[in-house]
Amino acid sequence: MTPRSGARERLLGAAETLFADQGVAATPVDQVLARAGVAPATLYAHFGSKAGLQAAVLDARLARWDAAWAAAVDAAPDDRGRLLAVFDALDTFARGGAPSRWCTFLATAAGAPADDATAAAAIAADTELLRSRLTELAGPVAGDGAAELAEHLLVVVSGTLAMRLRPGADSAVARGRATAEALVSSV
Amino acid sequence: MTPRSGARERLLGAAETLFADQGVAATPVDQVLARAGVAPATLYAHFGSKAGLQAAVLDARLARWDAAWAAAVDAAPDDRGRLLAVFDALDTFARGGAPSRWCTFLATAAGAPADDATAAAAIAADTELLRSRLTELAGPVAGDGAAELAEHLLVVVSGTLAMRLRPGADSAVARGRATAEALVSSV
DNA sequence: GTCTATAACACGATAGAC
DNA sequence: GTCTATCGTGTTATAGAC
């Protein structure tokens, strides 16, 4: 499916890992090049700039997150499980070969000036996916209150991701899920 | 109390504003110097490095946040209001002369490598303040469930801050408060 | 498309006078 | 303590050969 260009794919993979580990700003282009085993001019031929590479990484990553979440929803046994499957997906996404410290999209927004167009587009796409799918999945659980419950869960999912930056990051998803369960149960 | 050195105070103020607006990494030292109207050597005489300046900004900011939150708690009319006063404080803190895009401490953690000692200390101090005071304030509302409710609210507060990075940042605090109210009401 | 080599620049930090 | 001037380094991006 993906048209193969060895250098291009290696650049995307190297950049995704390094950007996630260290942040985009703290990752020199040289380091991406070294990890990918590619020459500078090749990177600029494909992506035009470091920002272009970053945008390509974000695109690829949103598609993979979308797929991972969809798979977790499919694997859940009932309506409630499907709504909470976002936490299963968060838990397994990193293990499925998607290196992440907390959240690529929030990190991009946080690391860029407020008016950066690339960052704004990335965080907007991620937010839209979260809000629309949560609303859809909340329907069978909350009926007319689906939009409101989805909005609550969007806050909780965002909070779960942010908790990964605080001490005790390892238990962030478990704690976030507990909060989400309390909200779902109160409907 | 604070020994006055005009240049020092101006540097702290300029750095707090610029770091909050653009992020630390995206803010060159030159820009802080220009805004403060101070020469490079003066900054290094006072703070030793850009990281030293950042640490000083974080210290001052945690103290101010602590005070602003405490004031909001005092102004609340009842136990439930005191527990939710953290949202009042979030709403008014920025207006009270504390420039912020989302959260200085989370932004510091997000912008630094995972093993950065300065960033880790800052986020740990902020987290400890949030957790301990929320637990204390949850006591009269939730009794034995205070610790659990506080943990939920810590997730929601973190989520509220993260929502400021998503589209619709202006309503982030209002939406976060609504989520918190749903949790408090379900106890 | 990919390479080697290097240009052009911005940044953090310092030297030395006052 | 504060200034002016500058150094050294690391970084992004490009030129030109293959």
JSON list of C-alpha atoms (C1' of nucleotides) in Angstrom, two decimals, chain D residues 1-13:
[
{"chain": "D", "resi": 1, "resn": "DG", "atom": "C1'", "xyz": [26.30, 44.98, 39.01]},
{"chain": "D", "resi": 2, "resn": "DT", "atom": "C1'", "xyz": [26.02, 46.39, 34.61]},
{"chain": "D", "resi": 3, "resn": "DC", "atom": "C1'", "xyz": [27.55, 47.38, 30.14]},
{"chain": "D", "resi": 4, "resn": "DT", "atom": "C1'", "xyz": [29.59, 46.50, 24.94]},
{"chain": "D", "resi": 5, "resn": "DA", "atom": "C1'", "xyz": [31.52, 43.42, 22.04]},
{"chain": "D", "resi": 6, "resn": "DT", "atom": "C1'", "xyz": [32.51, 38.94, 20.66]},
{"chain": "D", "resi": 7, "resn": "DC", "atom": "C1'", "xyz": [33.63, 34.00, 20.74]},
{"chain": "D", "resi": 8, "resn": "DG", "atom": "C1'", "xyz": [32.71, 29.08, 19.82]},
{"chain": "D", "resi": 9, "resn": "DT", "atom": "C1'", "xyz": [29.48, 25.78, 18.87]},
{"chain": "D", "resi": 10, "resn": "DG", "atom": "C1'", "xyz": [25.68, 23.32, 17.06]},
{"chain": "D", "resi": 11, "resn": "DT", "atom": "C1'", "xyz": [22.02, 23.46, 13.57]},
{"chain": "D", "resi": 12, "resn": "DT", "atom": "C1'", "xyz": [19.36, 23.90, 9.47]},
{"chain": "D", "resi": 13, "resn": "DA", "atom": "C1'", "xyz": [19.67, 23.89, 4.83]}
]
